[in-house]
Amino acid sequence: SKRGELVGGQIVTYLLEKVRLPTHAVNERNFHIFYQMCAGLTEKLERERWKLGGAEDYSYSNQGGVFQLRDVDDAKEFQAVRKAMKVMSFTESEADAVLSVAAALLHLGEVRLDSYTTTEGEGCRLSPGSAEAAATFLFPLRSGP
């Protein structure tokens, strides 16, 4: 409406597959928000906040080898997502929480496990250095009490 209230809607694309997060096929992309965030973060503070580089830097977004779609500007799409959150009355805190989850998923995809065998059986442990970025993002060190 003229007052910015939602009066109707249409779902153009809806794809939510659980298996799509950790693996996706060659020539396919993962969830669009990953590519949109990597391309669309414009403020230095946002990029530092979520510690994101390019989509090609993350396992969950680089497996398909497709980082740009013809006729799609991921940076503009990200701004449209941010605008849609405002139209839908997301608070800044709520929008931040949603985007933080998306960023956290990209970082968690970088965690690698090594298997090992002992006399007591088999197990797994974090590969050296694989979880540092994810841990830094998920559990920032706080100074003071």
Rosetta silent file (secondary structure, phi, psi, omega in degrees, C-alpha in Angstrom):
SEQUENCE: SKRGELVGGQIVTYLLEKVRLPTHAVNERNFHIFYQMCAGLTEKLERERWKLGGAEDYSYSNQGGVFQLRDVDDAKEFQAVRKAMKVMSFTESEADAVLSVAAALLHLGEVRLDSYTTTEGEGCRLSPGSAEAAATFLFPLRSGP
SCORE:     score description
SCORE:     0.000 S_00000001
   1 L     0.000  175.452  179.046    0.000    0.000    0.000 S_00000001
   2 L   -65.647  -22.204  179.995    1.008    3.641   -0.082 S_00000001
   3 L   -90.461    3.699  178.206    1.777    3.392    3.641 S_00000001
   4 L    85.134   14.036  179.373    4.236    0.534    3.088 S_00000001
   5 L   -89.068  142.138  179.190    1.939   -2.189    4.408 S_00000001
   6 L   -70.424  127.168  179.081    2.002   -5.607    2.785 S_00000001
   7 L  -120.605   -3.657  179.340   -1.209   -6.223    0.841 S_00000001
   8 L   179.359  173.642  179.668   -0.212   -9.261   -1.186 S_00000001
   9 L  -167.244  166.947  179.416    2.698  -11.341   -2.353 S_00000001
  10 L  -147.787  133.213  175.326    3.959  -13.902   -4.762 S_00000001
  11 L   -89.943  116.793 -179.427    6.665  -16.512   -4.369 S_00000001
  12 L   -88.024  -47.246  179.672    8.783  -16.424   -7.491 S_00000001
  13 L  -135.251  131.305  176.946   11.493  -18.888   -6.452 S_00000001
  14 L  -142.802  110.664  179.210   11.485  -21.169   -3.461 S_00000001
  15 L  -140.386  115.641  179.794   14.147  -23.780   -3.010 S_00000001
  16 L  -138.260   91.318  179.973   15.158  -25.015    0.403 S_00000001
  17 L  -109.155  128.137  179.503   16.963  -28.315    0.327 S_00000001
  18 H   -61.324  -39.993 -177.233   18.791  -29.484    3.443 S_00000001
  19 H   -71.384  -15.969 -177.330   21.377  -31.371    1.424 S_00000001
  20 H   -69.353  -26.391 -177.605   22.136  -28.280   -0.636 S_00000001
  21 L   -62.826  -58.794 -176.372   24.032  -26.589    2.201 S_00000001
  22 L   -77.641  -25.521 -179.267   27.084  -28.879    2.477 S_00000001
  23 L  -141.913  143.261  171.595   27.167  -30.040   -1.153 S_00000001
  24 L  -147.343  157.932 -171.675   25.908  -28.821   -4.461 S_00000001
  25 L   -75.095  159.275  174.152   26.474  -29.922   -8.026 S_00000001
  26 L   -58.427  141.151 -179.503   28.915  -28.529  -10.547 S_00000001
  27 L    70.571   17.056  174.697   27.450  -25.526  -12.398 S_00000001
  28 L  -122.144  159.623  174.412   25.005  -24.847   -9.566 S_00000001
  29 L  -110.780  160.434  176.486   25.000  -22.300   -6.793 S_00000001
  30 L   -84.604 -154.042 -178.826   24.100  -22.771   -3.164 S_00000001
  31 L   -61.922  134.588 -174.346   21.644  -20.474   -1.361 S_00000001
  32 H   -57.420  -33.381 -176.364   21.506  -17.079   -3.051 S_00000001
  33 H   -60.463  -30.376  178.640   22.020  -15.148    0.177 S_00000001
  34 H   -61.356  -47.808 -177.729   25.618  -16.433    0.388 S_00000001
  35 H   -71.437  -36.986  179.356   26.543  -14.864   -2.952 S_00000001
  36 H   -64.944  -44.331  179.157   24.483  -11.758   -2.266 S_00000001
  37 H   -64.483  -46.741 -178.430   26.199  -11.105    1.062 S_00000001
  38 H   -61.176  -35.204 -179.129   29.687  -11.699   -0.327 S_00000001
  39 H   -87.519  -27.555 -167.592   29.017   -9.322   -3.218 S_00000001
  40 H  -103.074   -6.411  177.848   26.799   -6.800   -1.483 S_00000001
  41 L   -69.831  116.193 -174.207   28.445   -5.882    1.801 S_00000001
  42 L  -105.076  -33.362 -178.538   29.449   -2.311    1.159 S_00000001
  43 L   -82.999  136.576  179.527   30.323   -0.863    4.503 S_00000001
  44 H   -56.033  -38.317 -179.506   33.727   -1.755    5.911 S_00000001
  45 H   -63.635  -39.169  178.045   32.124   -2.352    9.306 S_00000001
  46 H   -64.768  -45.327 -178.950   29.722   -4.922    7.845 S_00000001
  47 H   -62.993  -39.957  177.220   32.507   -6.780    6.063 S_00000001
  48 H   -69.825  -38.705 -178.697   34.565   -6.797    9.279 S_00000001
  49 H   -58.539  -45.970 -176.875   31.523   -7.762   11.369 S_00000001
  50 H   -99.184   -2.985  176.544   30.842  -10.905    9.368 S_00000001
  51 L    50.784   47.612 -177.865   34.449  -11.483    8.248 S_00000001
  52 L  -104.769  139.157  172.158   33.378  -12.335    4.707 S_00000001
  53 L  -103.511 -141.411  177.316   35.492  -12.401    1.581 S_00000001
  54 L   -86.116  159.755 -179.206   34.336  -13.448   -1.872 S_00000001
  55 H   -60.054  -27.614  179.840   31.994  -16.359   -2.534 S_00000001
  56 H   -69.849  -11.250 -177.468   34.887  -18.250   -4.134 S_00000001
  57 H   -85.271   -6.810 -171.121   36.590  -18.357   -0.699 S_00000001
  58 L  -122.443  137.128 -179.187   34.056  -20.676    0.974 S_00000001
  59 H   -57.304  -40.103 -176.611   33.409  -24.383    0.562 S_00000001
  60 H   -73.714  -11.452  179.348   29.651  -23.926    0.788 S_00000001
  61 H  -121.081   -4.048 -175.847   29.608  -21.416   -2.065 S_00000001
  62 H  -110.411   -3.914 -175.242   32.450  -22.496   -4.359 S_00000001
  63 L   -63.032  -36.011 -177.201   31.738  -26.164   -5.148 S_00000001
  64 L   -80.083  -16.406 -179.647   29.639  -25.462   -8.216 S_00000001
  65 L    74.051   11.676  179.766   32.134  -23.028   -9.703 S_00000001
  66 L  -114.248  113.332 -176.935   29.380  -20.516  -10.484 S_00000001
  67 L  -110.371  -20.778  177.235   29.823  -17.184   -8.765 S_00000001
  68 L  -132.964  141.724  175.950   27.850  -14.896  -11.043 S_00000001
  69 L  -106.575  144.590  177.049   24.617  -15.457  -12.901 S_00000001
  70 L   -60.812  134.981  177.589   23.817  -13.830  -16.199 S_00000001
  71 L    66.134   17.022  176.961   21.489  -10.860  -15.725 S_00000001
  72 L  -126.136  126.143  176.649   21.734  -11.070  -11.916 S_00000001
  73 L  -106.576  101.457 -175.469   23.587   -8.496   -9.838 S_00000001
  74 H   -60.135  -34.949  178.781   24.107  -10.126   -6.448 S_00000001
  75 H   -64.156  -43.470  177.468   25.088   -6.819   -4.816 S_00000001
  76 H   -66.829  -39.368  178.453   21.822   -5.212   -5.956 S_00000001
  77 H   -62.565  -37.891  178.064   19.884   -8.295   -4.908 S_00000001
  78 H   -64.094  -42.232  177.424   21.445   -8.043   -1.436 S_00000001
  79 H   -63.432  -35.636  176.895   20.323   -4.436   -1.151 S_00000001
  80 H   -66.148  -38.452  176.943   16.824   -5.575   -2.213 S_00000001
  81 H   -62.885  -45.572  179.753   16.876   -8.223    0.543 S_00000001
  82 H   -61.638  -41.889  178.518   17.880   -5.581    3.091 S_00000001
  83 H   -64.933  -41.153  179.480   15.110   -3.281    1.851 S_00000001
  84 H   -62.720  -36.525  177.497   12.580   -6.130    1.978 S_00000001
  85 H   -62.742  -40.052  177.980   13.538   -6.790    5.597 S_00000001
  86 H   -66.488  -43.436  179.101   12.766   -3.163    6.420 S_00000001
  87 H   -60.788  -36.399 -179.774    9.449   -3.285    4.547 S_00000001
  88 L   -84.131   10.746  175.541    8.547   -6.415    6.488 S_00000001
  89 L    66.854   29.467  170.983    9.310   -4.511    9.740 S_00000001
  90 L   -67.247  135.414  172.216   12.426   -6.462   10.701 S_00000001
  91 L   -75.017  164.774  177.148   14.271   -4.567   13.400 S_00000001
  92 H   -57.794  -39.390 -179.559   17.971   -3.906   12.817 S_00000001
  93 H   -65.149  -41.738  179.420   18.694   -6.557   15.436 S_00000001
  94 H   -67.073  -44.273  178.519   16.486   -9.146   13.704 S_00000001
  95 H   -62.511  -42.341  178.151   17.974   -8.441   10.274 S_00000001
  96 H   -60.817  -41.625 -179.542   21.464   -8.656   11.766 S_00000001
  97 H   -63.405  -43.125  179.455   20.616  -12.011   13.370 S_00000001
  98 H   -62.662  -47.249 -178.842   19.390  -13.491   10.080 S_00000001
  99 H   -69.158  -32.142  177.014   22.469  -12.316    8.195 S_00000001
 100 H   -64.641  -37.217  177.254   24.737  -13.465   11.016 S_00000001
 101 H   -64.347  -44.248  179.146   23.360  -16.997   10.669 S_00000001
 102 H   -61.125  -44.831  178.773   24.078  -16.970    6.928 S_00000001
 103 H   -64.157  -41.521  179.965   27.642  -15.749    7.544 S_00000001
 104 H   -61.537  -39.209  178.783   28.143  -18.315   10.322 S_00000001
 105 H   -62.615  -42.242  177.473   27.096  -21.115    7.982 S_00000001
 106 H   -60.661  -43.330  179.635   29.692  -20.042    5.421 S_00000001
 107 H   -67.755  -39.896  179.786   32.383  -20.025    8.107 S_00000001
 108 H   -64.515  -27.733  176.857   31.300  -23.385    9.564 S_00000001
 109 L   -64.901  -13.452  179.877   31.680  -24.917    6.121 S_00000001
 110 L   -87.984   -7.873  179.897   35.406  -24.333    6.470 S_00000001
 111 L   -72.710  130.763  178.615   35.719  -26.698    9.444 S_00000001
 112 L  -121.501  146.296  178.676   37.525  -29.915    8.515 S_00000001
 113 E  -118.161  141.785  174.487   37.837  -33.116   10.517 S_00000001
 114 E  -108.465  139.648  176.309   40.630  -35.672   10.449 S_00000001
 115 E   -89.549  154.697  176.317   39.981  -39.300   11.303 S_00000001
 116 E  -150.467  159.973  179.875   42.268  -41.265   13.560 S_00000001
 117 E  -129.056  135.498  175.337   42.475  -44.739   15.021 S_00000001
 118 E  -126.479 -179.190  176.822   43.690  -45.774   18.451 S_00000001
 119 L   -66.699  -18.605 -179.686   43.666  -49.027   20.343 S_00000001
 120 L   -90.511  -10.525  179.855   40.317  -47.907   21.749 S_00000001
 121 E   137.210 -167.798 -178.769   38.707  -47.357   18.355 S_00000001
 122 E   -97.095  157.459  177.485   38.214  -44.747   15.658 S_00000001
 123 E  -160.454 -173.321  175.994   37.504  -41.096   16.111 S_00000001
 124 E  -144.538  157.472  178.577   37.840  -37.689   14.550 S_00000001
 125 E  -147.113  161.819  178.446   39.307  -34.341   15.533 S_00000001
 126 E   -62.723  135.108  173.646   39.487  -30.871   14.105 S_00000001
 127 L   -65.907  144.417 -179.788   42.111  -30.479   11.403 S_00000001
 128 L   -54.347  125.580  176.131   44.850  -28.095   12.477 S_00000001
 129 L    78.876   -8.391 -173.642   43.751  -24.521   11.787 S_00000001
 130 L   -71.603  -27.351 -174.648   40.465  -25.429   10.117 S_00000001
 131 L  -101.065    0.535 -174.901   38.181  -24.063   12.793 S_00000001
 132 H   -60.172  -47.718 -178.539   40.041  -20.883   13.670 S_00000001
 133 H   -65.240  -42.655  179.610   38.061  -18.538   11.437 S_00000001
 134 H   -64.471  -43.248 -179.476   34.741  -20.096   12.398 S_00000001
 135 H   -65.377  -40.139  178.453   35.587  -20.026   16.096 S_00000001
 136 H   -62.292  -40.426 -179.322   36.725  -16.410   15.899 S_00000001
 137 H   -71.314  -44.733 -173.812   33.468  -15.482   14.186 S_00000001
 138 H   -77.729  -33.407 -175.285   31.165  -17.529   16.407 S_00000001
 139 L  -128.438   67.994 -177.566   32.879  -16.915   19.739 S_00000001
 140 L   -62.375  141.289  178.017   34.548  -13.506   19.670 S_00000001
 141 L   -72.273  134.906  178.978   36.840  -12.805   22.576 S_00000001
 142 L  -113.240  137.206  177.504   35.479  -10.152   24.856 S_00000001
 143 L   -92.794  153.190  178.434   37.655   -8.055   27.052 S_00000001
 144 L    86.196  179.873 -177.182   36.667   -7.168   30.568 S_00000001
 145 L   -70.577    0.000    0.000   34.205   -8.834   32.927 S_00000001
